[in-house]
Short mmCIF file of C-alpha atoms in Angstrom, two decimals:
data_model
loop_
_atom_site.label_atom_id
_atom_site.label_comp_id
_atom_site.label_asym_id
_atom_site.label_seq_id
_atom_site.Cartn_x
_atom_site.Cartn_y
_atom_site.Cartn_z
CA MET B 12 55.68 46.50 -115.01
CA ASN B 13 54.28 44.35 -118.43
CA ALA B 14 51.53 41.82 -117.39
CA PRO B 15 53.31 38.06 -117.90
CA LEU B 16 52.44 36.72 -121.46
CA THR B 17 49.69 34.24 -121.91
CA LEU B 18 50.58 31.74 -124.80
CA ASN B 19 47.99 29.40 -126.44
CA PHE B 20 50.37 26.70 -127.25
CA ARG B 21 47.59 24.53 -129.31
CA ALA B 22 46.76 27.42 -131.44
CA LEU B 23 50.98 28.15 -132.05
CA PHE B 24 51.12 24.53 -132.67
CA GLU B 25 48.23 24.58 -135.31
CA SER B 26 49.07 27.57 -136.91
CA THR B 27 53.35 27.07 -137.31
CA PRO B 28 54.08 25.95 -141.33
CA ASP B 29 56.00 22.79 -140.64
CA LEU B 30 54.22 19.63 -141.05
CA TYR B 31 53.25 18.07 -137.67
CA LEU B 32 51.40 14.79 -135.92
CA VAL B 33 51.15 14.04 -132.21
CA LEU B 34 51.19 10.28 -132.10
CA THR B 35 50.60 8.21 -129.12
CA PRO B 36 52.82 4.65 -128.41
CA ASP B 37 50.23 2.89 -129.94
CA PHE B 38 50.28 5.24 -132.93
CA THR B 39 46.91 6.90 -132.64
CA ILE B 40 46.67 10.68 -133.72
CA VAL B 41 45.87 12.97 -130.95
CA ALA B 42 46.74 16.33 -132.61
CA VAL B 43 47.53 17.94 -136.14
CA ASN B 44 48.56 21.28 -136.92
CA ASP B 45 47.11 22.89 -140.06
CA ALA B 46 49.79 22.65 -142.39
CA TYR B 47 49.85 18.97 -141.97
CA LEU B 48 46.22 18.73 -143.01
CA ALA B 49 46.34 21.09 -145.82
CA ALA B 50 49.50 19.01 -147.17
CA THR B 51 47.66 15.52 -146.62
CA MET B 52 43.83 16.84 -148.04
CA THR B 53 42.33 15.62 -144.63
CA GLN B 54 40.04 17.37 -142.13
CA ARG B 55 41.13 17.38 -138.14
CA GLU B 56 38.03 15.78 -137.21
CA ALA B 57 38.14 12.87 -139.54
CA ILE B 58 41.80 11.66 -138.50
CA LEU B 59 42.01 12.68 -134.82
CA ASN B 60 41.87 9.47 -132.85
CA ARG B 61 42.22 7.20 -135.06
CA GLY B 62 45.32 5.00 -136.22
CA LEU B 63 48.01 6.86 -138.20
CA PHE B 64 48.12 3.78 -140.74
CA ASP B 65 44.38 3.61 -140.56
CA VAL B 66 44.04 7.24 -141.94
CA PHE B 67 46.98 6.98 -144.27
CA PRO B 68 47.33 3.63 -145.76
CA ASP B 69 49.83 2.45 -149.01
CA ASP B 70 48.25 3.00 -152.43
CA PRO B 71 46.89 -0.51 -153.66
CA ASN B 72 47.43 0.55 -157.07
CA ASP B 73 51.33 0.97 -156.39
CA THR B 74 52.68 -2.70 -156.09
CA ALA B 75 56.24 -1.71 -154.65
CA ALA B 76 54.17 0.88 -151.90
CA ASN B 77 56.53 0.16 -149.25
CA GLY B 78 55.21 3.70 -147.02
CA THR B 79 53.50 2.08 -144.05
CA ARG B 80 56.01 -0.48 -143.65
CA ASN B 81 59.18 1.69 -143.20
CA LEU B 82 57.12 4.45 -141.26
CA ARG B 83 55.85 1.74 -138.48
CA ALA B 84 60.05 0.62 -138.22
CA SER B 85 60.96 4.15 -137.93
CA LEU B 86 58.14 4.85 -135.04
CA ASN B 87 59.10 1.42 -133.70
CA ARG B 88 62.79 2.58 -133.43
CA VAL B 89 61.96 5.42 -131.52
CA LEU B 90 59.71 3.68 -128.93
CA GLN B 91 62.55 1.05 -128.30
CA GLN B 92 65.96 3.65 -128.48
CA ARG B 93 63.59 6.46 -126.95
CA CYS B 94 65.71 9.07 -129.44
CA ALA B 95 64.66 10.82 -132.61
CA ASP B 96 64.87 9.05 -136.09
CA LYS B 97 65.35 10.77 -139.46
CA MET B 98 63.90 8.75 -142.04
CA ALA B 99 65.12 8.33 -145.58
CA LEU B 100 63.81 10.21 -148.46
CA GLN B 101 59.94 8.31 -148.95
CA LYS B 102 57.33 7.89 -151.64
CA TYR B 103 53.86 7.63 -149.98
CA ASN B 104 51.01 8.53 -151.83
CA ILE B 105 48.08 9.93 -150.27
CA ARG B 106 44.43 9.48 -150.69
CA ARG B 107 42.29 12.41 -152.27
CA PRO B 108 39.02 12.89 -150.90
CA ASP B 109 36.11 11.24 -152.01
CA ALA B 110 34.65 14.33 -153.65
CA ASP B 111 37.89 14.90 -155.57
CA GLY B 112 37.88 10.73 -156.61
CA GLY B 113 39.01 9.35 -154.07
CA ASP B 114 42.25 7.87 -155.83
CA PHE B 115 45.94 8.32 -154.82
CA GLU B 116 47.97 11.35 -155.65
CA GLU B 117 51.86 10.57 -155.51
CA ARG B 118 53.76 12.17 -152.61
CA TYR B 119 57.40 12.39 -151.61
CA TRP B 120 58.44 13.15 -148.12
CA SER B 121 61.24 13.40 -145.95
CA PRO B 122 60.34 12.34 -142.35
CA THR B 123 61.73 12.91 -138.78
CA ASN B 124 60.01 10.73 -135.77
CA SER B 125 61.09 12.32 -132.21
CA PRO B 126 59.98 10.90 -128.50
CA VAL B 127 58.48 13.03 -126.06
CA LEU B 128 59.57 10.98 -122.85
CA GLY B 129 58.14 11.18 -119.28
CA GLN B 130 59.70 11.86 -116.03
CA GLU B 131 60.66 8.16 -116.04
CA GLY B 132 61.83 8.12 -119.54
CA GLU B 133 59.02 6.48 -121.03
CA VAL B 134 57.82 7.63 -124.21
CA LEU B 135 54.62 9.61 -124.05
CA TYR B 136 54.27 10.88 -127.07
CA ILE B 137 55.65 10.76 -130.56
CA ILE B 138 56.26 13.95 -132.91
CA HIS B 139 55.70 13.22 -136.45
CA ARG B 140 57.41 15.82 -138.58
CA VAL B 141 57.47 15.73 -142.31
CA GLU B 142 58.26 17.96 -144.96
CA ASP B 143 56.38 17.81 -148.48
CA VAL B 144 59.55 17.26 -150.94
CA THR B 145 57.12 15.59 -153.98
CA ALA B 146 57.42 18.63 -156.33
CA LEU B 147 61.77 18.77 -155.98
CA VAL B 148 61.72 14.94 -156.39
CA GLN B 149 59.26 15.43 -159.52
CA ALA B 150 61.44 18.13 -160.82
CA GLN B 151 64.87 16.41 -160.32
CA VAL B 152 63.18 13.22 -161.87
CA SER B 153 62.04 15.46 -165.14
CA GLN B 154 65.44 16.93 -165.21
CA GLN B 155 67.13 13.60 -165.50
CA GLU B 156 64.81 12.07 -167.90
CA ASP B 157 65.05 14.67 -169.82
CA LYS B 158 68.81 14.79 -169.92
CA GLN B 159 68.61 11.01 -170.83
CA ARG B 160 65.96 11.43 -173.48
CA LEU B 161 68.22 13.97 -174.88
CA SER B 162 70.96 11.88 -174.63
CA ARG B 163 69.40 8.94 -176.19
CA VAL B 164 68.00 11.08 -179.15
CA GLU B 165 71.69 12.11 -179.87
CA GLU B 166 73.04 9.30 -179.60
CA ALA B 167 70.17 7.47 -181.93
CA LEU B 168 70.65 9.99 -184.44
CA SER B 169 74.51 9.83 -184.39
CA LEU B 170 74.50 6.09 -184.70
CA SER B 171 71.54 5.59 -186.87
CA GLU B 172 71.96 8.83 -189.44
CA ILE B 173 71.55 6.21 -192.72
CA ARG B 174 68.73 4.57 -191.59
CA TYR B 175 66.94 7.91 -190.77
CA ARG B 176 68.07 9.09 -194.12
CA ARG B 177 66.39 6.25 -195.61
CA TRP B 178 63.06 6.52 -193.86
CA PHE B 179 63.42 10.31 -194.44
CA GLU B 180 63.48 9.93 -198.35
CA THR B 181 61.17 7.21 -198.63
CA ALA B 182 58.43 8.28 -196.38
CA GLN B 183 54.72 8.61 -197.89
CA ASP B 184 54.07 11.32 -195.76
CA GLY B 185 55.36 14.64 -196.65
CA ILE B 186 57.99 15.61 -194.11
CA LEU B 187 59.61 19.20 -193.16
CA ILE B 188 62.30 19.89 -190.51
CA LEU B 189 61.82 23.39 -189.18
CA ASP B 190 64.07 26.07 -187.06
CA ALA B 191 61.93 26.78 -184.32
CA ALA B 192 64.09 30.23 -183.72
CA THR B 193 63.38 31.46 -187.63
CA GLY B 194 60.49 29.30 -188.67
CA ARG B 195 62.66 28.64 -191.93
CA VAL B 196 62.79 24.81 -193.67
CA VAL B 197 65.63 23.15 -192.77
CA GLU B 198 65.01 19.97 -194.51
CA ALA B 199 61.94 18.72 -196.67
CA ASN B 200 61.44 15.24 -197.75
CA PRO B 201 61.21 13.92 -201.79
CA ALA B 202 57.16 13.00 -200.98
CA LEU B 203 56.32 16.95 -200.49
CA LYS B 204 56.97 16.87 -204.43
CA ASN B 205 53.82 14.45 -204.59
CA LEU B 206 51.82 16.33 -202.01
CA LEU B 207 52.40 20.01 -202.58
CA GLY B 208 54.08 20.29 -205.79
CA TYR B 209 57.37 21.46 -204.40
CA ALA B 210 60.84 20.08 -204.92
CA PRO B 211 62.60 20.08 -201.46
CA GLN B 212 65.32 22.45 -202.74
CA GLU B 213 62.41 25.13 -203.37
CA LEU B 214 61.65 24.72 -199.67
CA LEU B 215 65.09 25.26 -198.09
CA GLY B 216 65.55 28.05 -196.29
CA LYS B 217 61.65 29.62 -196.86
CA GLU B 218 59.49 30.49 -193.92
CA LEU B 219 56.32 28.54 -194.45
CA GLY B 220 54.23 31.69 -195.09
CA GLN B 221 56.10 32.82 -197.65
CA LEU B 222 55.03 29.74 -199.66
CA GLU B 223 51.40 29.73 -201.46
CA SER B 224 50.66 26.40 -200.10
CA PHE B 225 50.22 27.61 -196.67
CA GLN B 226 48.83 30.93 -197.44
CA SER B 227 45.61 30.02 -196.04
CA ILE B 228 46.99 28.81 -192.67
CA ALA B 229 46.67 31.78 -190.30
CA THR B 230 49.77 33.37 -189.04
CA THR B 231 48.77 32.19 -185.47
CA GLN B 232 48.99 28.59 -186.33
CA LEU B 233 51.94 28.85 -188.25
CA MET B 234 53.59 30.57 -184.89
CA GLU B 235 52.07 27.23 -182.80
CA TRP B 236 54.09 24.94 -185.40
CA HIS B 237 57.57 25.92 -183.97
CA GLN B 238 56.66 27.46 -180.53
CA LYS B 239 54.74 24.14 -179.01
CA ASP B 240 55.81 20.93 -178.27
CA CYS B 241 53.27 19.08 -179.98
CA VAL B 242 50.66 20.53 -182.51
CA HIS B 243 48.05 17.74 -184.28
CA TYR B 244 45.12 19.09 -186.32
CA ALA B 245 43.17 16.13 -188.07
CA ASP B 246 42.26 18.38 -190.88
CA ILE B 247 43.79 21.00 -193.00
CA SER B 248 43.76 22.44 -196.11
CA LEU B 249 46.68 23.26 -198.20
CA GLN B 250 47.53 24.49 -201.44
CA HIS B 251 49.08 22.46 -204.48
CA LYS B 252 51.46 24.59 -206.38
CA ASP B 253 49.16 24.25 -209.30
CA GLY B 254 46.37 25.70 -207.22
CA HIS B 255 44.12 23.06 -206.23
CA ALA B 256 43.27 22.24 -202.65
CA ILE B 257 44.91 19.28 -200.58
CA GLU B 258 43.32 18.03 -197.22
CA VAL B 259 46.02 16.93 -195.23
CA GLU B 260 46.04 15.60 -191.51
CA PHE B 261 49.08 17.43 -189.60
CA VAL B 262 50.93 16.32 -186.59
CA SER B 263 54.26 18.35 -185.37
CA ASN B 264 56.56 17.46 -182.59
CA ALA B 265 59.51 19.81 -181.34
CA TYR B 266 62.92 18.38 -179.99
CA SER B 267 66.79 19.89 -179.52
CA LEU B 268 69.47 18.55 -181.66
CA ASP B 269 72.95 20.39 -180.69
CA GLY B 270 71.73 23.08 -179.08
CA LEU B 271 68.91 23.75 -181.79
CA ARG B 272 65.47 23.61 -181.44
CA LEU B 273 63.93 21.84 -184.43
CA VAL B 274 60.34 20.68 -185.21
CA HIS B 275 59.40 17.89 -187.37
CA CYS B 276 56.37 18.48 -189.19
CA ASN B 277 54.59 15.67 -190.74
CA PHE B 278 51.76 16.10 -194.00
CA ARG B 279 49.84 13.26 -194.51
CA ASP B 280 46.96 13.57 -197.66
CA ILE B 281 43.59 12.39 -196.24
CA SER B 282 41.79 13.46 -199.31
CA GLU B 283 40.89 9.81 -200.28
CA ARG B 284 39.88 9.27 -196.79
CA LYS B 285 37.56 12.63 -197.02
CA THR B 286 35.99 11.36 -199.98
CA ALA B 287 35.53 8.21 -198.62
CA ASP B 288 33.97 9.68 -195.47
CA LYS B 289 31.52 11.74 -197.82
CA LEU B 290 30.61 8.81 -199.84
CA ILE B 291 29.42 7.19 -196.39
CA ARG B 292 27.77 10.05 -195.12
CA LYS B 293 25.79 10.22 -198.64
CA LEU B 294 25.21 6.29 -198.94
CA ASN B 295 23.64 6.50 -194.69
CA ALA B 296 21.37 9.95 -195.65
CA ASP B 297 20.36 7.51 -199.08
CA LEU B 298 19.75 4.33 -196.65
CA LYS B 299 17.65 6.50 -194.35
CA GLU B 300 15.78 7.87 -197.16
CA HIS B 301 14.97 4.44 -198.67
CA ALA B 302 14.07 3.20 -195.26
CA THR B 303 11.92 6.20 -195.04
CA GLU B 304 10.17 5.75 -198.46
CA MET B 305 9.56 1.97 -197.77
CA GLU B 306 7.77 2.55 -194.06
CA ALA B 307 5.83 5.30 -195.82
CA PHE B 308 5.02 2.93 -198.90
CA SER B 309 4.09 -0.16 -196.46
CA TYR B 310 2.16 2.12 -194.15
CA SER B 311 0.25 3.51 -197.39
CA VAL B 312 -0.26 -0.31 -198.89
CA SER B 313 -1.20 -1.57 -195.19
CA HIS B 314 -3.79 1.31 -194.73
CA ASP B 315 -5.64 1.01 -198.22
CA LEU B 316 -5.91 -2.79 -197.88
CA ARG B 317 -8.36 -1.78 -194.63
CA ALA B 318 -11.11 -0.57 -197.01
CA PRO B 319 -11.27 -3.59 -199.30
CA LEU B 320 -11.03 -6.07 -196.32
CA ARG B 321 -13.75 -3.93 -194.67
CA GLY B 322 -15.68 -4.66 -197.43
CA ILE B 323 -15.37 -8.32 -197.79
CA ASP B 324 -16.32 -8.61 -194.01
CA GLY B 325 -19.49 -6.57 -194.26
CA TRP B 326 -20.86 -7.91 -197.26
CA SER B 327 -20.30 -11.34 -196.01
CA LEU B 328 -22.14 -10.83 -192.63
CA ALA B 329 -25.00 -8.98 -194.96
CA LEU B 330 -25.10 -12.56 -196.68
CA LEU B 331 -25.16 -14.37 -193.24
CA GLU B 332 -27.87 -11.84 -191.98
CA ASP B 333 -30.18 -11.75 -195.03
CA TYR B 334 -29.91 -15.31 -196.68
CA ALA B 335 -28.94 -17.08 -193.83
CA ASP B 336 -32.23 -19.47 -194.04
CA GLN B 337 -31.60 -20.17 -197.75
CA MET B 338 -27.95 -21.44 -197.05
CA ASP B 339 -27.10 -24.86 -195.88
CA GLU B 340 -24.66 -25.77 -193.17
CA ARG B 341 -21.37 -25.55 -195.40
CA SER B 342 -22.31 -22.43 -197.15
CA ARG B 343 -22.62 -20.71 -193.92
CA ASN B 344 -19.44 -21.98 -192.71
CA TYR B 345 -17.71 -21.03 -195.98
CA LEU B 346 -18.87 -17.22 -194.94
CA GLN B 347 -17.75 -17.67 -191.75
CA LEU B 348 -14.58 -18.82 -192.79
CA ILE B 349 -14.34 -15.75 -195.36
CA ARG B 350 -15.22 -13.60 -191.96
CA SER B 351 -12.48 -15.28 -189.67
CA GLU B 352 -9.54 -14.66 -192.29
CA THR B 353 -10.65 -11.09 -193.33
CA GLN B 354 -10.74 -10.17 -189.61
CA HIS B 355 -7.40 -12.04 -188.97
CA MET B 356 -5.75 -10.19 -192.18
CA GLY B 357 -7.19 -6.72 -190.65
CA HIS B 358 -5.42 -7.65 -187.05
CA LEU B 359 -1.86 -8.14 -189.39
CA ILE B 360 -2.80 -4.82 -191.06
CA ASP B 361 -3.27 -3.00 -188.03
CA ASP B 362 0.30 -4.68 -186.33
CA LEU B 363 1.90 -3.95 -189.55
CA LEU B 364 1.04 -0.06 -189.30
CA GLN B 365 1.86 -0.23 -185.42
CA LEU B 366 5.26 -1.70 -186.58
CA ALA B 367 5.76 1.47 -188.80
CA ARG B 368 4.85 3.61 -186.60
CA MET B 369 7.68 2.85 -184.25
CA THR B 370 10.40 3.78 -186.66
CA GLN B 371 8.33 7.08 -187.89
CA SER B 372 7.75 8.63 -184.36
CA LYS B 373 10.01 11.03 -182.89
CA MET B 374 12.04 9.57 -179.69
CA ASP B 375 12.35 11.37 -176.38
CA SER B 376 14.57 10.73 -173.86
CA HIS B 377 13.35 10.75 -170.16
CA LYS B 378 13.75 8.63 -167.00
CA VAL B 379 11.38 5.42 -167.28
CA ASP B 380 10.01 3.54 -164.25
CA LEU B 381 9.97 0.38 -165.75
CA SER B 382 8.69 -1.59 -162.75
CA ALA B 383 5.35 1.01 -162.70
CA LEU B 384 4.94 0.33 -166.36
CA ALA B 385 4.67 -3.42 -165.52
CA GLN B 386 2.64 -3.08 -162.57
CA SER B 387 0.18 -1.39 -164.77
CA ILE B 388 0.15 -3.35 -167.85
CA ALA B 389 -0.11 -6.82 -165.25
CA ALA B 390 -3.01 -4.97 -163.52
CA ASN B 391 -4.96 -4.49 -166.85
CA LEU B 392 -4.13 -8.32 -168.11
CA GLN B 393 -5.88 -9.52 -164.79
CA THR B 394 -8.98 -7.28 -165.22
CA SER B 395 -9.10 -8.71 -168.60
CA ALA B 396 -8.85 -12.16 -167.03
CA PRO B 397 -9.94 -11.86 -163.45
CA ASP B 398 -10.55 -15.80 -163.21
CA ARG B 399 -7.12 -16.51 -164.27
CA ALA B 400 -4.40 -17.64 -161.60
CA VAL B 401 -1.54 -15.49 -162.22
CA GLU B 402 1.20 -14.64 -160.23
CA PHE B 403 3.21 -11.25 -161.24
CA LEU B 404 6.62 -10.97 -159.65
CA ILE B 405 7.85 -7.27 -160.43
CA GLN B 406 10.99 -6.15 -159.06
CA PRO B 407 10.75 -2.87 -157.68
CA ASP B 408 13.06 0.50 -159.02
CA LEU B 409 13.63 -0.57 -162.27
CA GLN B 410 15.08 2.40 -163.56
CA THR B 411 15.92 3.38 -167.17
CA VAL B 412 16.55 6.30 -169.56
CA GLY B 413 14.66 6.17 -172.65
CA ASP B 414 10.98 6.68 -174.93
CA PRO B 415 8.68 6.26 -172.68
CA GLY B 416 5.92 5.50 -174.84
CA LEU B 417 8.37 2.89 -176.92
CA LEU B 418 9.58 1.08 -174.07
CA GLN B 419 6.03 0.93 -172.82
CA ALA B 420 5.22 -1.00 -176.14
CA ALA B 421 7.94 -3.37 -175.63
CA LEU B 422 7.35 -4.43 -172.28
CA THR B 423 3.86 -4.61 -173.03
CA ASN B 424 4.50 -6.73 -175.46
CA LEU B 425 6.95 -9.13 -173.80
CA LEU B 426 4.22 -9.17 -170.54
CA GLU B 427 1.00 -10.19 -173.04
CA ASN B 428 3.44 -12.58 -174.84
CA SER B 429 4.13 -14.36 -171.11
CA TRP B 430 0.09 -14.12 -170.43
CA LYS B 431 -0.78 -15.41 -173.88
CA PHE B 432 1.78 -18.76 -173.43
CA THR B 433 1.00 -19.23 -169.75
CA GLY B 434 -2.46 -19.72 -170.68
CA LYS B 435 -2.69 -23.39 -170.09
CA GLN B 436 -1.04 -23.65 -166.83
CA PRO B 437 -2.98 -24.07 -163.63
CA LEU B 438 -1.00 -21.41 -161.79
CA ALA B 439 1.11 -19.03 -164.08
CA ARG B 440 4.27 -17.28 -162.61
CA ILE B 441 5.19 -14.11 -164.75
CA GLU B 442 8.44 -12.35 -163.33
CA CYS B 443 9.88 -8.69 -164.44
CA GLY B 444 13.10 -8.13 -163.25
CA ARG B 445 16.83 -7.09 -163.82
CA MET B 446 20.39 -8.44 -163.35
CA ASN B 447 23.87 -7.50 -163.84
CA LYS B 448 25.73 -9.07 -166.74
CA ASP B 449 29.55 -8.27 -167.82
CA GLY B 450 29.14 -4.99 -165.90
CA ALA B 451 25.53 -3.81 -168.14
CA GLN B 452 22.27 -3.79 -166.85
CA VAL B 453 19.83 -6.43 -168.55
CA PHE B 454 16.23 -6.37 -167.90
CA PHE B 455 14.28 -9.31 -168.12
CA VAL B 456 10.62 -11.18 -168.27
CA ARG B 457 10.38 -14.67 -167.70
CA ASP B 458 7.21 -17.15 -167.17
CA ASN B 459 6.74 -20.76 -167.12
CA GLY B 460 4.91 -21.17 -170.07
CA VAL B 461 4.93 -23.64 -173.09
CA GLY B 462 8.47 -21.96 -173.84
CA PHE B 463 9.79 -23.35 -177.35
CA ASP B 464 12.96 -25.35 -178.89
CA LEU B 465 15.85 -22.91 -179.10
CA ALA B 466 16.88 -24.52 -182.32
CA TYR B 467 14.31 -22.35 -184.04
CA ALA B 468 15.40 -19.16 -182.29
CA ALA B 469 16.79 -17.31 -185.32
CA LYS B 470 13.48 -16.73 -186.68
CA LEU B 471 11.85 -15.68 -183.23
CA PHE B 472 11.93 -11.89 -183.83
CA ALA B 473 11.26 -11.65 -187.68
CA PRO B 474 7.57 -10.40 -188.15
CA PHE B 475 4.91 -12.93 -188.84
CA GLN B 476 7.24 -15.89 -187.62
CA ARG B 477 5.39 -18.14 -185.15
CA MET B 478 6.49 -20.69 -182.75
CA HIS B 479 3.20 -22.39 -182.20
CA PRO B 480 0.24 -22.68 -184.17
CA THR B 481 -2.47 -20.12 -184.04
CA SER B 482 -5.26 -22.78 -183.12
CA GLU B 483 -3.43 -22.77 -179.77
CA PHE B 484 -2.49 -19.64 -179.17
CA PRO B 485 -3.96 -16.93 -181.30
CA GLY B 486 -1.57 -13.89 -182.64
CA THR B 487 -0.08 -12.47 -185.48
CA GLY B 488 3.73 -12.91 -185.32
CA ILE B 489 4.51 -9.13 -184.95
CA GLY B 490 4.82 -8.57 -181.39
CA LEU B 491 8.84 -9.95 -180.88
CA ALA B 492 9.75 -8.11 -184.01
CA THR B 493 8.03 -4.76 -182.90
CA VAL B 494 10.11 -5.45 -179.83
CA GLN B 495 13.29 -5.63 -181.45
CA ARG B 496 12.47 -2.90 -183.61
CA ILE B 497 12.12 -0.36 -180.16
CA ILE B 498 14.87 -1.93 -178.45
CA ARG B 499 17.41 -1.43 -181.50
CA CYS B 500 16.15 2.31 -181.73
CA HIS B 501 17.24 2.32 -178.03
CA ASN B 502 20.85 1.07 -178.87
CA GLY B 503 20.37 -1.99 -177.18
CA ARG B 504 19.81 -5.92 -178.02
CA VAL B 505 16.79 -8.57 -177.33
CA TRP B 506 17.36 -12.09 -177.09
CA ALA B 507 15.98 -15.51 -175.49
CA GLU B 508 16.53 -18.30 -173.46
CA ALA B 509 13.74 -21.39 -173.19
CA LYS B 510 12.95 -24.96 -173.48
CA ALA B 511 10.06 -26.55 -174.61
CA ASN B 512 7.25 -26.84 -171.95
CA GLN B 513 9.60 -25.11 -169.44
CA GLY B 514 9.12 -21.74 -170.13
CA ALA B 515 10.97 -18.88 -171.52
CA THR B 516 13.06 -15.71 -170.42
CA PHE B 517 13.43 -12.90 -172.93
CA TYR B 518 16.13 -10.36 -171.82
CA PHE B 519 17.07 -6.78 -173.32
CA THR B 520 19.21 -3.70 -172.86
CA VAL B 521 18.84 -0.37 -173.09
CA GLY B 522 21.93 2.00 -174.26
CA ALA B 523 22.41 5.65 -174.70
CA MET B 524 19.89 7.27 -176.77
CA PRO B 525 20.73 8.13 -180.24
#
């Protein structure tokens, strides 16, 4: 006698091809089979012992979503009536896993909810069985839309033949209508005469491959035109009947009419646009070359000025050292002024050279820790003047991507600016941080220094423009111009907010590297 068969009902339940959930009367999920998990893109351990509507909420992007409401109503009817409840076809979108974007996927279901009753007729569990009918619904919708679209097209063609014909005859673009089955031209508009040199009657009944204008187009491309629903070429070259080349943008769209598949081909002359594009590229190249020449010239002139300046300063020093006892006080002061001005001119030249180098050096893109750079710059500043009371507040983890050397130069100029203009504060405060503005990451350097009047902000980033006298705050007026050039090289922008005697804040962004 055969041994009795032992059934593993859990294994049978979990492997059945239909889609099942088992719910408690409070709609907690206590069992689910593999087919249901696959259909809903969920994991068993992630949904067991959780509320049904916590796991499967309505799609927040679908304002007409009513899945949770209708399903809850059906489950409540099962609890009240203690009998199965078959729901109408229900749209109930399912959330994709986070790894796949976490958005919702359109789904349609045919659900049935059945009670499991206890000995006294109480509902112990609810079996939630569904059939995924998404493909069927979408196919029906697609078929219905196609039928409606074809009907509208046929009706529009029937009712608007005169209007269509006027448009077809007067269109500036060249238009061909092809029979998709044979590839032959069934209609051509007069604009093709201007575009390719062919009158419409010369094209009717011809295959495109037979015409010299289309000899440069590969056979496979021509096949695409009457086989695919839509084809677009931004730029293809055709040949005019007289032999010269014509650059065109091409678009084809296939449609059905009276049982025939036709292809509408549109040819737009872009020769002028191509010529304009070439001119723009040439102008950009010329502008770049001109800018490079100007920078090289500026660098050369600035570099050549250094030698005579050193001579003026050196000979003035020699006079002071060798003949100071033969000069009166005024003469010595004059020589000191000559030395001071030549040294100031030397600093200006140094800054001009630095500004020129900013655009001549090749930019490299790397991850840059602005916090670490700011900490290093602050430490150097404090070492240079240990007696000053300055509080640096540098936000951690200020990360961006750019050229490390250039960004260090920009940040150095901004922090040195704050250091200089807080020099008269008994307790200076300099901040370096980040904020979000309109979804963009904005970095800033803020201080409690002398500030400036925003009425003069227009000249703030211009070379040699200064907001304060050199006698109060020494400098050449190149620093902020350097900052602006660096930030522009990073496709960012820099701007400032300030009030006189109330400090200043400089903001900057770093965009994608060119």
